[in-house]
């Protein structure tokens, strides 16, 4: 998140607990929602060298990595031993609920724009504070000053939205997906779901926000030349000009999660060739900035550098300054920590490899009884069934959850085709996928199981979304 309106990436709710998704999404900065103890996948590089069996229907398994061990660390379970780890037949895959961005205001360039509930608190505060200033400048307004102040609050956040749109347009230009724009307490955030590919793009992506805020300040300054000072339009234009200058200046401070911190990260990334080095330096700079805000902002106000000085240390104004400084410092500190942890998590993402996580599978024809299919799978130590036609071409995947829902005494009378999900293009994934590419592919086509194939089109096995999720949680657990 970017205080006062910079670009950002998907946050830990940035700020909500959520359910574990069965279908992994592009990883978000680790948050409280990931608490389950991960299972230890047993698939490894040795799986790459295993000979592959032909995808015929004689009960031989396809060549895939051994199934991941269960949570107890015991040997891989067979399909017949499977417990209810996925939704029952008729249910969709479990997915994390959308955290909700607040009130949906519309879409710009296809990106939804939300106003968080906290914005209304800030709008009320701005209305009250700016109304007090108007009472001194334009006392003749009376109670109407609060309507003018409310208009100023809305116009100010309109400027923040323009700031965010600058980040969004740049991200879309670089083909980076933007999940949403959210206006919230102390500004806004553009939730960009992927990192920029180069330090140059990262720098541009961060810089365009403050640049457009300065452009807006210039526009308001030019408009101010055509109105009389001491009038309502004059006061509003002056306030918007100053506020946009402050937004740009604050966001240019060199520390994550501010735009200046992302620019610093890009510079260090360019120099060292390592994005992680840039993230570490910019994150610690952000933490130092948070401490500076916490201590320095009240002192600057106390000594009149940012306003009227001479207040007693116990005055309400001083306490308010200290409270706002603490909130702002906490936001910066948390954002810097999230950026650092997210970067460390991304270092572990390459460990998520489709080849290592794929379950061994056996091919069966459509009319094969479930009991016979399970017998073949158990004999082969497999945990997945692929329905194939007479030529051995894959048609569907038998859902593990559907198998569990069939009583054992009925399994000889149930054909596997009745428990299978037809394959779509998105359900066939390459065995070479890993890291963010793997997560992005699964997120594009939500399902509980995927057919994993070699580059030649040969069946490698079946990938369970639950296994990927457990491996993802494990990677998060190793992230300090």
XYZ file of C-alpha atoms in Angstrom:
480
model
C 0.000 0.000 0.000
C 1.077 3.484 -0.634
C 0.253 6.133 1.892
C -1.575 8.991 0.209
C -1.900 7.160 -3.046
C 1.007 5.271 -4.500
C 1.179 2.004 -6.315
C 1.222 -1.209 -4.404
C 0.869 -4.958 -4.712
C -1.716 -7.258 -3.363
C -1.673 -6.947 0.363
C -2.429 -9.212 3.281
C -5.935 -8.185 3.111
C -3.839 -5.701 3.111
C -5.831 -6.233 5.722
C -8.000 -9.111 6.106
C -7.869 -12.695 7.219
C -9.100 -15.084 4.558
C -9.761 -18.742 4.003
C -7.163 -20.925 2.330
C -7.872 -21.135 -1.365
C -7.911 -24.564 -2.896
C -6.907 -22.944 -6.113
C -3.834 -20.842 -5.382
C -3.845 -17.293 -6.502
C -0.947 -15.020 -7.230
C 0.679 -14.877 -3.795
C -0.086 -11.976 -1.550
C 2.191 -10.674 1.124
C 1.983 -13.145 3.970
C -0.776 -12.365 6.378
C -2.750 -14.011 9.157
C -4.795 -16.008 6.726
C -2.041 -18.578 6.188
C -1.871 -20.568 9.383
C -2.238 -24.212 8.380
C 0.772 -26.476 8.883
C 2.006 -27.470 5.433
C 2.408 -31.006 4.243
C 5.835 -32.120 3.107
C 5.813 -32.943 -0.605
C 7.984 -35.946 -1.376
C 8.309 -35.343 -5.100
C 11.848 -34.331 -6.079
C 14.168 -33.897 -8.958
C 14.594 -37.619 -9.179
C 11.089 -37.729 -10.599
C 12.421 -36.065 -13.709
C 14.430 -39.176 -14.531
C 11.656 -41.718 -13.961
C 10.676 -43.623 -17.083
C 7.176 -42.866 -18.274
C 4.680 -45.597 -19.033
C 2.501 -45.417 -22.111
C -0.943 -44.026 -21.487
C -2.682 -47.285 -22.269
C -5.433 -48.853 -20.231
C -3.667 -51.828 -18.728
C -3.470 -50.285 -15.293
C 0.108 -49.099 -15.481
C 0.709 -45.664 -13.930
C 1.701 -42.670 -15.920
C 5.179 -41.396 -15.161
C 4.709 -38.793 -12.446
C 6.359 -37.861 -9.230
C 5.258 -39.854 -6.235
C 2.284 -38.386 -4.429
C 3.070 -35.944 -1.678
C 3.035 -37.403 1.781
C 0.152 -36.572 4.043
C 0.433 -34.224 7.014
C 1.596 -36.942 9.340
C 4.664 -37.614 7.246
C 3.547 -41.177 6.536
C 3.728 -42.890 3.196
C 1.545 -41.467 0.451
C -2.083 -42.494 0.747
C -3.871 -44.301 -2.031
C -7.081 -43.061 -3.560
C -9.119 -45.578 -1.583
C -7.608 -44.295 1.648
C -8.263 -40.653 0.833
C -10.094 -38.590 3.377
C -12.373 -35.668 2.646
C -9.763 -33.047 1.866
C -11.635 -31.379 -0.975
C -15.242 -30.337 -1.585
C -17.860 -33.003 -1.963
C -19.500 -33.683 -5.273
C -21.609 -30.752 -6.257
C -19.467 -28.249 -4.390
C -17.055 -25.948 -6.098
C -13.427 -25.754 -5.043
C -12.867 -23.893 -1.843
C -11.642 -20.442 -2.617
C -10.713 -17.489 -0.512
C -13.509 -15.029 -0.232
C -12.894 -11.742 -1.904
C -11.810 -9.427 0.887
C -14.102 -6.755 -0.407
C -12.695 -3.385 -1.247
C -15.565 -1.477 0.270
C -18.013 0.435 -1.902
C -17.564 -0.206 -5.626
C -17.619 3.153 -7.403
C -17.112 1.882 -10.927
C -14.407 0.678 -13.291
C -11.705 2.630 -15.063
C -9.736 0.894 -17.837
C -11.445 -2.278 -16.660
C -10.060 -1.951 -13.134
C -12.611 -1.730 -10.285
C -12.375 1.333 -8.046
C -13.401 0.901 -4.416
C -13.853 3.313 -1.548
C -12.938 1.676 1.762
C -15.065 2.351 4.867
C -12.096 4.127 6.461
C -12.335 6.805 3.766
C -15.583 8.110 5.231
C -13.855 8.644 8.582
C -11.063 10.596 6.901
C -13.540 12.576 4.791
C -15.377 13.573 7.967
C -12.079 14.589 9.601
C -11.032 16.664 6.569
C -14.464 18.293 6.490
C -14.202 19.259 10.154
C -10.590 20.535 9.994
C -10.940 22.387 6.681
C -14.262 23.803 7.866
C -12.492 25.355 10.844
C -9.963 26.968 8.529
C -12.732 28.331 6.307
C -14.402 29.866 9.351
C -11.295 32.001 9.865
C -10.840 32.872 6.191
C -14.485 33.199 5.117
C -16.553 33.673 8.293
C -19.536 34.837 6.269
C -20.124 31.280 5.007
C -21.493 30.123 8.337
C -22.665 26.501 8.351
C -22.265 26.302 4.571
C -18.518 26.069 5.144
C -18.922 22.367 5.976
C -20.492 21.650 2.597
C -17.556 23.463 0.975
C -15.187 21.413 3.124
C -16.882 18.175 2.120
C -16.488 19.167 -1.533
C -12.786 19.754 -0.847
C -12.449 16.277 0.723
C -14.070 14.642 -2.301
C -11.974 16.707 -4.736
C -8.796 15.855 -2.843
C -9.503 12.138 -3.079
C -10.342 12.673 -6.731
C -6.743 13.860 -7.065
C -5.580 10.738 -5.237
C -7.589 8.642 -7.692
C -5.836 10.360 -10.603
C -2.520 9.585 -8.896
C -3.531 5.924 -8.681
C -4.711 5.863 -12.276
C -1.240 6.933 -13.327
C 0.170 3.809 -11.680
C -2.601 1.691 -13.173
C -2.104 2.925 -16.729
C 1.651 2.355 -16.455
C 1.096 -1.151 -15.070
C -1.330 -2.039 -17.853
C 1.120 -0.592 -20.380
C 3.727 -3.024 -19.025
C 1.157 -5.854 -19.134
C 0.996 -6.139 -15.350
C -2.481 -7.077 -14.089
C -4.110 -4.631 -11.678
C -6.569 -6.194 -9.279
C -8.234 -3.008 -8.092
C -7.789 0.580 -6.968
C -8.839 1.368 -3.427
C -9.271 4.760 -1.786
C -8.808 4.434 1.933
C -7.417 5.911 5.118
C -4.500 8.250 4.336
C -4.778 7.843 0.575
C -5.107 4.925 -1.780
C -3.443 1.950 -3.401
C -3.265 0.308 -6.801
C -3.058 -3.426 -6.213
C -0.689 -4.602 -8.938
C -0.513 -8.375 -8.937
C 2.948 -8.889 -10.424
C 6.373 -7.329 -10.091
C 7.871 -5.263 -12.895
C 10.304 -7.282 -14.985
C 13.091 -4.698 -15.071
C 14.363 -1.967 -12.733
C 13.623 0.619 -15.397
C 9.975 -0.347 -15.515
C 9.823 -0.438 -11.737
C 11.184 3.113 -11.577
C 8.706 4.392 -14.166
C 5.811 2.581 -12.513
C 6.582 4.277 -9.194
C 7.474 7.725 -10.541
C 4.365 8.364 -12.633
C 2.147 8.778 -9.549
C 4.034 11.658 -7.896
C 4.669 13.161 -11.323
C 0.953 13.355 -12.070
C 0.280 14.805 -8.606
C 2.734 17.600 -9.419
C 1.023 18.104 -12.763
C -2.311 18.444 -10.967
C -0.778 20.958 -8.573
C 0.354 22.960 -11.593
C -3.131 22.814 -13.103
C -4.697 24.093 -9.880
C -2.062 26.837 -9.660
C -2.841 27.945 -13.221
C -6.576 27.968 -12.486
C -5.896 30.001 -9.348
C -4.637 32.859 -11.503
C -8.126 33.366 -12.911
C -10.057 33.677 -9.640
C -10.109 36.286 -6.905
C -8.211 35.500 -3.696
C -10.350 35.188 -0.591
C -13.258 33.576 -2.443
C -14.551 30.034 -2.163
C -13.065 28.962 -5.552
C -9.773 30.606 -4.607
C -9.561 28.810 -1.260
C -10.486 25.459 -2.815
C -7.972 25.762 -5.655
C -5.228 26.830 -3.262
C -6.009 23.934 -0.934
C -5.977 21.400 -3.767
C -2.737 22.820 -5.129
C -0.982 22.545 -1.757
C -2.407 19.099 -1.002
C -1.195 17.683 -4.326
C 2.269 19.099 -3.733
C 2.289 17.422 -0.316
C 1.074 14.130 -1.795
C 3.865 14.191 -4.382
C 6.533 15.232 -1.882
C 5.529 12.653 0.691
C 5.363 9.819 -1.837
C 8.836 10.702 -3.116
C 10.376 9.999 0.296
C 12.865 7.118 -0.186
C 11.322 4.255 1.728
C 8.891 1.436 1.041
C 5.928 1.274 0.677
C 6.030 4.807 -0.758
C 6.727 5.503 -4.413
C 10.113 6.926 -3.513
C 10.952 3.631 -1.854
C 10.095 1.746 -5.019
C 12.243 4.151 -6.994
C 15.103 3.538 -4.540
C 14.551 -0.197 -4.917
C 14.764 0.140 -8.706
C 18.026 2.076 -8.510
C 19.679 -0.468 -6.185
C 18.285 -3.303 -8.294
C 19.901 -1.723 -11.358
C 23.245 -1.277 -9.606
C 23.439 -4.714 -7.957
C 21.487 -6.732 -10.488
C 19.457 -8.246 -7.634
C 15.889 -7.089 -6.953
C 16.077 -8.557 -3.452
C 18.961 -6.249 -2.545
C 16.903 -3.262 -3.616
C 13.898 -4.448 -1.639
C 15.894 -4.989 1.555
C 17.512 -1.558 1.362
C 14.257 0.244 0.515
C 12.317 -1.641 3.202
C 14.788 -0.696 5.938
C 14.755 2.865 4.639
C 10.969 2.726 5.025
C 11.283 1.577 8.617
C 13.717 4.399 9.345
C 11.253 6.790 7.712
C 8.470 5.450 9.939
C 10.525 6.179 13.054
C 11.346 9.639 11.737
C 7.652 10.373 11.207
C 6.757 9.053 14.647
C 9.302 11.262 16.405
C 9.829 14.135 14.028
C 6.313 15.115 12.969
C 5.061 16.017 16.478
C 8.282 17.928 17.156
C 7.991 19.917 13.927
C 4.430 20.867 14.828
C 5.380 21.604 18.426
C 8.028 24.104 17.387
C 5.826 25.700 14.761
C 7.773 24.561 11.719
C 4.670 23.042 10.143
C 2.141 25.363 11.735
C 1.453 27.454 14.806
C 3.907 26.660 17.539
C 3.945 27.440 21.192
C 1.347 24.863 22.195
C 1.622 23.346 25.617
C 2.834 19.755 25.513
C -0.424 18.585 27.082
C -2.643 20.436 24.600
C -5.231 18.598 22.542
C -3.512 19.719 19.332
C -0.219 18.155 20.362
C -1.885 14.895 21.333
C -3.720 14.827 18.010
C -0.443 15.406 16.138
C 1.175 12.557 18.064
C -1.734 10.211 17.343
C -1.745 10.975 13.618
C 2.035 10.576 13.487
C 1.744 7.192 15.222
C -0.910 5.998 12.767
C 1.091 7.181 9.777
C 4.299 5.640 11.114
C 2.527 2.330 11.753
C 1.205 2.254 8.184
C 4.652 2.919 6.737
C 6.354 0.406 9.064
C 3.820 -2.310 8.255
C 3.995 -1.627 4.531
C 7.799 -1.816 4.578
C 7.679 -5.105 6.474
C 5.127 -6.550 4.074
C 7.229 -5.541 1.069
C 10.282 -7.220 2.584
C 8.449 -10.391 3.476
C 6.802 -10.559 0.074
C 10.177 -10.293 -1.647
C 11.566 -13.100 0.511
C 8.542 -15.209 -0.284
C 9.128 -14.696 -4.003
C 12.605 -16.152 -3.533
C 10.974 -19.407 -2.416
C 8.373 -19.531 -5.193
C 10.659 -21.343 -7.664
C 10.427 -24.299 -5.266
C 6.802 -24.707 -6.367
C 7.386 -26.968 -9.361
C 4.604 -28.792 -11.125
C 6.889 -31.744 -11.832
C 7.749 -32.240 -8.165
C 4.186 -31.804 -6.900
C 2.429 -33.971 -9.482
C 0.707 -37.141 -8.290
C 1.256 -40.478 -9.965
C -1.793 -41.423 -12.068
C -3.191 -44.463 -13.858
C -5.186 -44.274 -17.123
C -8.630 -45.897 -17.175
C -11.333 -46.088 -19.828
C -14.704 -44.428 -19.353
C -16.634 -47.580 -18.506
C -14.134 -48.907 -15.976
C -15.823 -49.615 -12.608
C -14.568 -47.446 -9.801
C -13.543 -50.467 -7.726
C -11.354 -51.765 -10.558
C -9.840 -48.330 -11.156
C -8.993 -48.038 -7.462
C -7.479 -51.510 -7.475
C -5.153 -50.499 -10.304
C -4.271 -47.234 -8.597
C -3.535 -48.918 -5.281
C -1.408 -51.573 -6.929
C 0.621 -48.855 -8.615
C 0.817 -46.606 -5.557
C -0.982 -43.901 -7.491
C -3.320 -41.253 -6.186
C -5.020 -40.080 -9.364
C -7.107 -41.445 -12.213
C -7.113 -40.150 -15.781
C -10.021 -41.142 -18.015
C -8.777 -41.903 -21.534
C -10.354 -43.001 -24.784
C -9.548 -46.173 -26.697
C -6.457 -44.513 -28.189
C -5.134 -43.465 -24.783
C -5.909 -39.770 -25.229
C -6.967 -38.069 -21.968
C -10.622 -37.068 -21.697
C -11.265 -36.246 -18.050
C -9.920 -36.390 -14.500
C -11.635 -38.395 -11.790
C -12.159 -36.126 -8.813
C -10.783 -37.404 -5.538
C -13.618 -35.774 -3.607
C -16.172 -37.582 -5.762
C -14.481 -40.927 -5.072
C -14.704 -40.357 -1.335
C -18.428 -39.690 -1.684
C -19.137 -43.147 -3.169
C -19.764 -45.873 -0.532
C -17.444 -48.845 -0.895
C -20.261 -51.326 -1.568
C -21.411 -49.265 -4.594
C -17.993 -48.809 -6.193
C -18.205 -51.929 -8.405
C -21.369 -50.485 -9.970
C -20.188 -46.925 -10.569
C -18.235 -46.093 -13.729
C -15.354 -43.654 -13.422
C -16.839 -41.469 -16.156
C -19.614 -40.435 -13.782
C -17.092 -39.052 -11.300
C -14.864 -37.240 -13.761
C -14.468 -33.608 -14.724
C -14.014 -33.056 -18.454
C -10.670 -31.602 -19.407
C -10.542 -28.064 -20.711
C -7.564 -26.280 -22.208
C -6.865 -24.564 -18.911
C -6.827 -27.858 -17.016
C -3.829 -29.158 -18.980
C -0.611 -27.693 -17.590
C 3.016 -28.180 -18.481
C 5.258 -30.222 -16.216
C 7.865 -27.475 -16.587
C 5.780 -24.796 -14.863
C 7.172 -23.427 -11.619
C 6.853 -20.481 -9.249
C 4.645 -17.572 -10.223
C 4.030 -19.005 -13.693
C 2.497 -22.091 -12.089
C 0.340 -20.048 -9.715
C -0.821 -17.737 -12.492
C -1.778 -20.701 -14.673
C -3.826 -22.348 -11.926
C -5.476 -19.066 -11.007
C -6.561 -18.510 -14.601
C -8.588 -21.755 -14.575
C -9.794 -22.634 -11.063
C -10.121 -26.387 -10.530
C -9.298 -29.020 -7.943
C -7.118 -31.167 -10.231
C -5.079 -30.533 -13.371
C -3.603 -32.863 -15.961
C 0.161 -32.427 -16.156
C 1.728 -33.126 -19.538
C 5.194 -33.117 -21.009
C 6.160 -30.803 -23.849
C 5.544 -33.722 -26.189
C 1.951 -33.976 -24.960
C 2.629 -37.195 -23.047
C 0.741 -37.515 -19.756
C 2.960 -36.982 -16.728
C 0.364 -37.159 -13.946
C -2.231 -35.165 -12.040
C -1.616 -32.021 -10.034
C -3.899 -31.315 -7.084
C -4.550 -27.685 -6.213
C -4.532 -28.714 -2.541
C -0.954 -29.999 -2.893
C 0.154 -26.711 -4.447
C -1.530 -24.804 -1.658
C 0.242 -26.830 1.013
C 3.593 -26.276 -0.706
C 2.842 -22.557 -0.936
C 2.015 -22.369 2.773
C 5.238 -24.250 3.504
C 7.213 -21.664 1.527
C 5.500 -18.915 3.528
C 6.384 -20.656 6.789
C 10.050 -20.439 5.836
C 9.751 -16.723 5.131
C 10.981 -14.679 8.149
